CSV table of C-alpha atoms in Angstrom, one decimal:
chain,number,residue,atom,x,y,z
A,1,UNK,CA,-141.5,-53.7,-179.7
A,2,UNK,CA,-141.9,-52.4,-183.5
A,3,UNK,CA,-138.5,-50.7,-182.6
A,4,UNK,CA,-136.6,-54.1,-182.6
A,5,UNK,CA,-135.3,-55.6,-184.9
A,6,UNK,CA,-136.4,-59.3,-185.4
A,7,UNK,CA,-134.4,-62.4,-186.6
A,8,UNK,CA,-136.8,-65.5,-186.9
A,9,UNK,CA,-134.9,-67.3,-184.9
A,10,UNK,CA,-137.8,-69.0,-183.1
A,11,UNK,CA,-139.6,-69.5,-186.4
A,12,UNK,CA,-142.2,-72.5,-186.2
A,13,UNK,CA,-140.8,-73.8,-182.1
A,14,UNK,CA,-143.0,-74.0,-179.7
A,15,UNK,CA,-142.5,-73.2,-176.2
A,16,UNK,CA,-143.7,-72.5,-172.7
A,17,UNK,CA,-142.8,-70.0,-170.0
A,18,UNK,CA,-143.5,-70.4,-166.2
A,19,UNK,CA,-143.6,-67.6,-163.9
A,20,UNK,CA,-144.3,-64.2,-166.0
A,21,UNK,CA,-146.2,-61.9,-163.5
A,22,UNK,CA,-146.1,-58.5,-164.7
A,23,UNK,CA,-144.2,-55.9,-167.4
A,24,UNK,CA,-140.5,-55.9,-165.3
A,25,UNK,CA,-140.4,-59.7,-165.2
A,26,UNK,CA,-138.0,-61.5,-166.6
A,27,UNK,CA,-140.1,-63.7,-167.2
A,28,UNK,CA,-142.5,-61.8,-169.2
A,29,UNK,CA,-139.7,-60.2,-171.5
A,30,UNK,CA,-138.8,-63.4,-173.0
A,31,UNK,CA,-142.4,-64.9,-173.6
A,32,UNK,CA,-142.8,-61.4,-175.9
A,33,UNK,CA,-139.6,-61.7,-177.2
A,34,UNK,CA,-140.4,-65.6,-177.9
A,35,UNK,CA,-143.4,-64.7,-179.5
A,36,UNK,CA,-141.7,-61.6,-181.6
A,37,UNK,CA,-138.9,-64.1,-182.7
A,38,UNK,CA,-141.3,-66.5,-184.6
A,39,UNK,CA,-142.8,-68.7,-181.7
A,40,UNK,CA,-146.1,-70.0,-180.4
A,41,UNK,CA,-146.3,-69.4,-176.8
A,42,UNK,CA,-147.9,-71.0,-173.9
A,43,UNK,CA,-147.5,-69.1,-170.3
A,44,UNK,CA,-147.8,-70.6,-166.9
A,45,UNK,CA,-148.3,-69.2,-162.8
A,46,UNK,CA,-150.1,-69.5,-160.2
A,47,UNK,CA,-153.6,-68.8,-159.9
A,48,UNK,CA,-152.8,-66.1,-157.2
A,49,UNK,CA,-151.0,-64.6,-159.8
A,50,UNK,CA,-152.9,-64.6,-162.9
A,51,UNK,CA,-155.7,-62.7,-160.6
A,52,UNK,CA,-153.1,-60.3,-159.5
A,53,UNK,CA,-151.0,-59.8,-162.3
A,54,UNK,CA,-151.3,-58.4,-166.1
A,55,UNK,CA,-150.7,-62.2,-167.4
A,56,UNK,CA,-153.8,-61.6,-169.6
A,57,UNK,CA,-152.2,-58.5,-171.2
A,58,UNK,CA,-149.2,-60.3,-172.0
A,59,UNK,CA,-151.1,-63.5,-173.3
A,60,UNK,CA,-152.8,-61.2,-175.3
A,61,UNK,CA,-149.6,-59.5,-176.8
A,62,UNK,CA,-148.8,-62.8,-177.6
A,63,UNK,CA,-150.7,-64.0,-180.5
A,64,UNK,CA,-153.4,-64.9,-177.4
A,65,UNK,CA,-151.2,-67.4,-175.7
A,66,UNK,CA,-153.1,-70.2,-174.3
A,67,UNK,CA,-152.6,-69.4,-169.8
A,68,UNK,CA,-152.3,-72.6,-167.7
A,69,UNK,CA,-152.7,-72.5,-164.5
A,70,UNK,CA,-150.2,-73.9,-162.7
A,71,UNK,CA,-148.3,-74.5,-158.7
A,72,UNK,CA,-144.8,-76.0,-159.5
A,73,UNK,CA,-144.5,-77.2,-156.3
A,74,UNK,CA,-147.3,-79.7,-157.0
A,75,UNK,CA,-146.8,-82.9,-158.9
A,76,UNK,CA,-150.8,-83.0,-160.0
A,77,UNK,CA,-150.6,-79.3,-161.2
A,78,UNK,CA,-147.4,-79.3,-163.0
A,79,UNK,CA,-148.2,-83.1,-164.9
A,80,UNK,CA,-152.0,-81.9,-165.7
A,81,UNK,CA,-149.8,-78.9,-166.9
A,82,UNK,CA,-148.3,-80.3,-169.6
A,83,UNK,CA,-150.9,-83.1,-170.3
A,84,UNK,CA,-152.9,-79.5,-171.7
A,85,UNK,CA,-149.9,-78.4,-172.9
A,86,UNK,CA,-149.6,-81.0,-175.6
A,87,UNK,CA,-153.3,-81.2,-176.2
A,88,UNK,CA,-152.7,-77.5,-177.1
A,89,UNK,CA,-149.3,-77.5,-178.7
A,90,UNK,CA,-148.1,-80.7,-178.7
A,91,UNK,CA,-144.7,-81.5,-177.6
A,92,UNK,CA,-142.7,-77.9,-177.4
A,93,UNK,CA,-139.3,-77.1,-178.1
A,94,UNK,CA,-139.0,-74.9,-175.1
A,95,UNK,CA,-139.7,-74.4,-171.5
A,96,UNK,CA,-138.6,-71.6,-169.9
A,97,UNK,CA,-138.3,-71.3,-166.1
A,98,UNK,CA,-138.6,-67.7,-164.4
A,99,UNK,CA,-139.7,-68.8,-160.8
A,100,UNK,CA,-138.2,-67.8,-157.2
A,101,UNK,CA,-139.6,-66.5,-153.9
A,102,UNK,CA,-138.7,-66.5,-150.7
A,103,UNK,CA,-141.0,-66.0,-147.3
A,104,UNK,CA,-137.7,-65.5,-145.4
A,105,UNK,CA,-136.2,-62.5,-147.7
A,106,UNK,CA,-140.2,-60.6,-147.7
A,107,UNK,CA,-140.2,-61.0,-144.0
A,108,UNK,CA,-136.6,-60.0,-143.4
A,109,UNK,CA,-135.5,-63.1,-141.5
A,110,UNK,CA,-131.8,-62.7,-140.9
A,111,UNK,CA,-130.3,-65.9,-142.1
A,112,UNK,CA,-128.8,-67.5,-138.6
A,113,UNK,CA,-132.9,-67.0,-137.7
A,114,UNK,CA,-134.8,-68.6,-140.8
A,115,UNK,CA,-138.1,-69.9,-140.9
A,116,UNK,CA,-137.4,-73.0,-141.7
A,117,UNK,CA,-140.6,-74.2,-143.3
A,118,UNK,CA,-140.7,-70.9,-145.3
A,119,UNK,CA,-136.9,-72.3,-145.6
A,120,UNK,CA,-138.1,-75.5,-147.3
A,121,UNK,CA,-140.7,-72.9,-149.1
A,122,UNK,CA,-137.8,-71.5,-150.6
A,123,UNK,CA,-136.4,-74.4,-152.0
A,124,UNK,CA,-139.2,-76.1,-153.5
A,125,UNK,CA,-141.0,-72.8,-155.4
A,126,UNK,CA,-137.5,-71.3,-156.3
A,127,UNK,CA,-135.1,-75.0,-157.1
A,128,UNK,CA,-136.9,-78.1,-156.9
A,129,UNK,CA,-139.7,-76.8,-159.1
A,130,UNK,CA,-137.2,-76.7,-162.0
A,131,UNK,CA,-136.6,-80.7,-161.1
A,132,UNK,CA,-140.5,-80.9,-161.4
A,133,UNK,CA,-140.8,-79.5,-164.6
A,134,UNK,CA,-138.4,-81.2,-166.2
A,135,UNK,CA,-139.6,-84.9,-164.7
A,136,UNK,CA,-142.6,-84.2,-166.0
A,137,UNK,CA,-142.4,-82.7,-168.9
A,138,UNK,CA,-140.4,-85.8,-169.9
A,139,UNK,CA,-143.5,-88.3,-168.7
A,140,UNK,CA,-145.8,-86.7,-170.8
A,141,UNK,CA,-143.8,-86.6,-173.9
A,142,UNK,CA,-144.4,-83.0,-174.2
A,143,UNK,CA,-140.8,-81.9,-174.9
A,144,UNK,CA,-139.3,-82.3,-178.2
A,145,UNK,CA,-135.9,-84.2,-179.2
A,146,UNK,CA,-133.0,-80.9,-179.5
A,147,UNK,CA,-135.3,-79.0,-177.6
A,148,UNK,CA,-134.1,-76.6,-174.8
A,149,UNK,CA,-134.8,-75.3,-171.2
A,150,UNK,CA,-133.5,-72.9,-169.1
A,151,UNK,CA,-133.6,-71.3,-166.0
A,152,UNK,CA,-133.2,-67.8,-164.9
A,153,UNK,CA,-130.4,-67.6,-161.6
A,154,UNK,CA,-128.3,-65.0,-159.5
A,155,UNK,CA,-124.2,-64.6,-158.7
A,156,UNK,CA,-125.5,-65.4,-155.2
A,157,UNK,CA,-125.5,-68.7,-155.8
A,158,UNK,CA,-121.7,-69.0,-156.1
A,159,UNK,CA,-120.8,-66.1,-153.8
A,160,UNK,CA,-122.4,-64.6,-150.8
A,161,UNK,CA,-124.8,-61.6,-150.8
A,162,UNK,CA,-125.9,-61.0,-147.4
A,163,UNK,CA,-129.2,-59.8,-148.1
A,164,UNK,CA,-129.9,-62.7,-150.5
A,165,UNK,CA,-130.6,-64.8,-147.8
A,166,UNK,CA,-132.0,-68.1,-148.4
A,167,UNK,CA,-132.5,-67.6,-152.2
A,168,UNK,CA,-128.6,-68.0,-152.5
A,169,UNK,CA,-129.2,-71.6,-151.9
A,170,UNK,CA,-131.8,-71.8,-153.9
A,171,UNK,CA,-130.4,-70.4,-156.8
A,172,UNK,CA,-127.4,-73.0,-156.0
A,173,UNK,CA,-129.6,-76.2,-156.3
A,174,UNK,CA,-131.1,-75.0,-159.3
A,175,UNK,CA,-128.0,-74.8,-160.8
A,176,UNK,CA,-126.9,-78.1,-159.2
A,177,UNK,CA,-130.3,-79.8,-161.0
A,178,UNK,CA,-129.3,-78.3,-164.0
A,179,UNK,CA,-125.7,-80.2,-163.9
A,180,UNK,CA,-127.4,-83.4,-162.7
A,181,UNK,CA,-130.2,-82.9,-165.5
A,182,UNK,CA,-127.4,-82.4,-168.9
A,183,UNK,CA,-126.0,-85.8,-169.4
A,184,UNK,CA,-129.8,-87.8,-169.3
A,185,UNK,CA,-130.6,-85.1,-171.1
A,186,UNK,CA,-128.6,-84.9,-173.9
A,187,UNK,CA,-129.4,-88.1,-174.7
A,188,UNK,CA,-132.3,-86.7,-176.6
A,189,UNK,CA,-130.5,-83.6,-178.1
A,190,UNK,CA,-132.1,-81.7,-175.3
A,191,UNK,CA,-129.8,-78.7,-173.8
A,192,UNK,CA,-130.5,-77.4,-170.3
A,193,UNK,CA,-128.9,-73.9,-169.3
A,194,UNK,CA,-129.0,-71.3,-166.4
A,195,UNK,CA,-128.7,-67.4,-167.2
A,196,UNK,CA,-126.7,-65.5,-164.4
A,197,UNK,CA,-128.6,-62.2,-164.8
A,198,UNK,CA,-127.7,-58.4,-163.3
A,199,UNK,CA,-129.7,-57.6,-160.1
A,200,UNK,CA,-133.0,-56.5,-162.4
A,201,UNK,CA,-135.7,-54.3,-160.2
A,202,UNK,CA,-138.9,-57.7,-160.9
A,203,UNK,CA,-141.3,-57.7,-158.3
A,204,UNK,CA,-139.4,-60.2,-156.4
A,205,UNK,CA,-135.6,-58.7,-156.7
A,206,UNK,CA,-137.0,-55.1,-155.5
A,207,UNK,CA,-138.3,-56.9,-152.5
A,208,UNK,CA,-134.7,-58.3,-151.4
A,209,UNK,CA,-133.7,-55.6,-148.6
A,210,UNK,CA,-131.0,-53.3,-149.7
A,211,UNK,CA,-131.7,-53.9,-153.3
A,212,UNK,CA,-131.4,-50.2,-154.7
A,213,UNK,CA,-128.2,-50.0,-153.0
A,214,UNK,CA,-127.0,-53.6,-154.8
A,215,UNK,CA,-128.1,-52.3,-158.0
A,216,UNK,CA,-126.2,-49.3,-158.1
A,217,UNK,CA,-123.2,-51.0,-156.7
A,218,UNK,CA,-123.5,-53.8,-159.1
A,219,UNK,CA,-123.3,-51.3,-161.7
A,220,UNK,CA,-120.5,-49.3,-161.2
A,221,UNK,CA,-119.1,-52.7,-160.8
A,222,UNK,CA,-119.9,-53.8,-164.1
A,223,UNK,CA,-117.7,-52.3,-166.9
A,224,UNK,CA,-120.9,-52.3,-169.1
A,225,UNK,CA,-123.4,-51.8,-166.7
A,226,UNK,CA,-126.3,-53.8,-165.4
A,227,UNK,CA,-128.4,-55.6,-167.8
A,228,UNK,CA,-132.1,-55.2,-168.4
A,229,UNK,CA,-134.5,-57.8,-168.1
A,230,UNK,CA,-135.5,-56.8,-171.6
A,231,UNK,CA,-131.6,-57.4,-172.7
A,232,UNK,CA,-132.1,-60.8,-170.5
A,233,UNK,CA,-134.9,-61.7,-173.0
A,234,UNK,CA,-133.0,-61.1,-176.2
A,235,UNK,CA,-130.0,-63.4,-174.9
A,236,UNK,CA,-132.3,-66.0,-173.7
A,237,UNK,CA,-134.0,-66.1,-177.1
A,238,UNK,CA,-130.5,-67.2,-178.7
A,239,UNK,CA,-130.4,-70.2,-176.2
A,240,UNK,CA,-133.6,-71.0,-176.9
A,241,UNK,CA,-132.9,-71.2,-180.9
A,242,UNK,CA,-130.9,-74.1,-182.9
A,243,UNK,CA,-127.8,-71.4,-182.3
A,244,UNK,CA,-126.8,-72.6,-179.2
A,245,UNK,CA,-127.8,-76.7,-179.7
A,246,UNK,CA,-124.3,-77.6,-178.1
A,247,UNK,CA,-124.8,-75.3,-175.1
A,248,UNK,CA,-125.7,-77.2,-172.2
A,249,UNK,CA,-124.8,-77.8,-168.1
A,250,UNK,CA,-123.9,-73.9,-168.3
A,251,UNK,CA,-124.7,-71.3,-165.7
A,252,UNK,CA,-124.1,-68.2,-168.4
A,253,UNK,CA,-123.3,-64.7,-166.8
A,254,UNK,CA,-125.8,-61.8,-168.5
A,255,UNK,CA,-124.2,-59.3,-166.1
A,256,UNK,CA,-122.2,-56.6,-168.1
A,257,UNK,CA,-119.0,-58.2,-166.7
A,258,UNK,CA,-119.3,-58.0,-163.0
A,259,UNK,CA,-118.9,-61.3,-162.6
A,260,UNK,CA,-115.5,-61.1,-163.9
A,261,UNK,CA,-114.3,-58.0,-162.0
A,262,UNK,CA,-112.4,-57.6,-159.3
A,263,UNK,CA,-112.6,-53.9,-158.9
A,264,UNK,CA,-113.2,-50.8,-161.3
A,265,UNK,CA,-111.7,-47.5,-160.3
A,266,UNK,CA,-115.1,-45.7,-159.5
A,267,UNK,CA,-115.5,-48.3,-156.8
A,268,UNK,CA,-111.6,-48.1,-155.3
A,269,UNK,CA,-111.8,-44.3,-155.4
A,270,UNK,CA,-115.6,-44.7,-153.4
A,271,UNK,CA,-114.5,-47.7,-150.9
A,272,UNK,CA,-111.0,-45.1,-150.3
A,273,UNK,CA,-112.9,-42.1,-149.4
A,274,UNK,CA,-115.5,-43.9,-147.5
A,275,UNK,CA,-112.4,-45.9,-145.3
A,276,UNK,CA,-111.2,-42.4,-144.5
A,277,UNK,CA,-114.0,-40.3,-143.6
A,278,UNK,CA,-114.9,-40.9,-140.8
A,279,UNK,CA,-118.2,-39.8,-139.8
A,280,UNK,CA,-119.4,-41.6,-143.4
A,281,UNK,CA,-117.8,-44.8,-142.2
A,282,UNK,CA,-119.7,-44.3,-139.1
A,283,UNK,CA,-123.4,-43.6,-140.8
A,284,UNK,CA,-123.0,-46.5,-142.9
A,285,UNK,CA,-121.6,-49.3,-140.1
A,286,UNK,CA,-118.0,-49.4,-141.6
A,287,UNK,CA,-116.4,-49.0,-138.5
A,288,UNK,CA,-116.7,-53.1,-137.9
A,289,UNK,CA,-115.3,-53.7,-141.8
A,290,UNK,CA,-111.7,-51.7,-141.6
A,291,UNK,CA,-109.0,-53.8,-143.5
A,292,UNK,CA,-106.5,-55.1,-141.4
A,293,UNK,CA,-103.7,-52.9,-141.4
């Protein structure tokens, strides 16, 4: 990113990030953007993933990031995690969690029919895992005191996005640990945040059905537009420096405003010509939404 201009703010922190797969993650736009900003960084997935993804590339781009392989849905995995973690490192001053998946959502389960062991899937990979990581990150020492962790979530969590499925409750327990996490916490100095990002086209948000159409809608919704997960990255970076060290318990909207709109006058025009047209209303199932009259 030699176009970018760079701050230091993560000058001489050390951190980890879990989840980066490929180039439109999230995940991998704030490892680089870490790294760019000063820090050393260590990245984490599965091993599916580091044999299917470009976590090399980014490791690489890095300053050759140490990989640790990594399930977050299993105790062993995630405390041998961070036992190599601070052999590497030491204690960091980060950790960074960019996980979620859903079974349910890839298989297009409507929600009154879900799986529910892909259900409980859910909640583990995409919630509880946060939980995991912080428990035993704290066991091993390998956190630093004024350090920070955060967690990447979705609107869906407080509102409902049909489509969203079970993730909606995921991303609502994640935010629930995160509130039950900030008081024990802060009795270290250590800050614990959630970023409420635009629908971003990862690997996993393109997969959610409908997403192109919740994109563009979230768009016109927003009076400055979706955000990219590279513009994710750069915000995260401030929560991850001394900047924000009384920041914590927060679920922090990264959405261009959507999340404070009620309506902008592209979509009131749209939802008005769509309402009286008939044969539209009919192609895209309106006919069962009219407004009470």
């Amino acid at each position: 990113m030699p176009d970018k201009a760079h701050y230091g703010l993560l000058k001489g922190k050390k951190g980890i990030v879990f989840g980066p797969l490929d180039e439109s993650s999230i995940g991998w736009q704030i490892a680089l953007h870490a790294y760019n900003e000063g820090a050393e960084i260590a990245i984490s997935n599965v091993a599916t993933a580091l044999r299917f993804g470009n976590i090399d590339e980014l490791a690489g781009k890095c300053g050759d990031a140490p990989v640790i392989v990594c399930d977050a849905t299993k105790n062993e995995d995630v405390d041998k995690a961070f036992v190599e973690l601070k052999k590497k490192f030491g204690p960091v001053d980060f950790i960074v969690h960019s996980i979620g998946m859903s079974q349910n959502i890839r298989k297009q389960m409507p929600y009154e029919e879900l799986n529910y062991e892909w259900f409980m899937r859910t909640l583990d990979v995409s919630g509880m895992s946060l939980h995991r990581l912080v428990s035993y990150a704290l066991r091993n020492g390998a956190i630093n005191d004024g350090g920070s962790i955060l967690a990447l979530s979705y609107i869906a969590s407080q509102r409902n996005y049909w489509t969203y499925s079970d993730m909606g409750d995921a991303k609502s327990l994640l935010e629930s640990i995160v509130r039950s996490y900030g008081p024990r916490l802060a009795q270290r100095g250590i800050r614990i945040n959630t970023i409420s990002q635009s629908p971003t086209y990862t690997k996993a948000g393109s997969g959610i059905p409908g997403f192109e159409q919740m994109h563009e809608y979230s768009d016109l919704m927003s009076p400055l537009g979706n955000a990219s997960a590279e513009e994710c990255a750069e915000y995260a970076v401030t929560l991850l420096s001394d900047l924000t060290r009384k920041v914590t318990m927060q679920n922090l909207f990264h959405d261009g405003g959507y999340s404070s709109m009620g309506a902008t006058i592209p979509m009131i025009r749209l939802a008005h010509e769509a309402l009286h047209d008939e044969d539209l209303a009919r192609r895209v199932d309106l006919e069962d939404y009219k407004p009470s009259r």
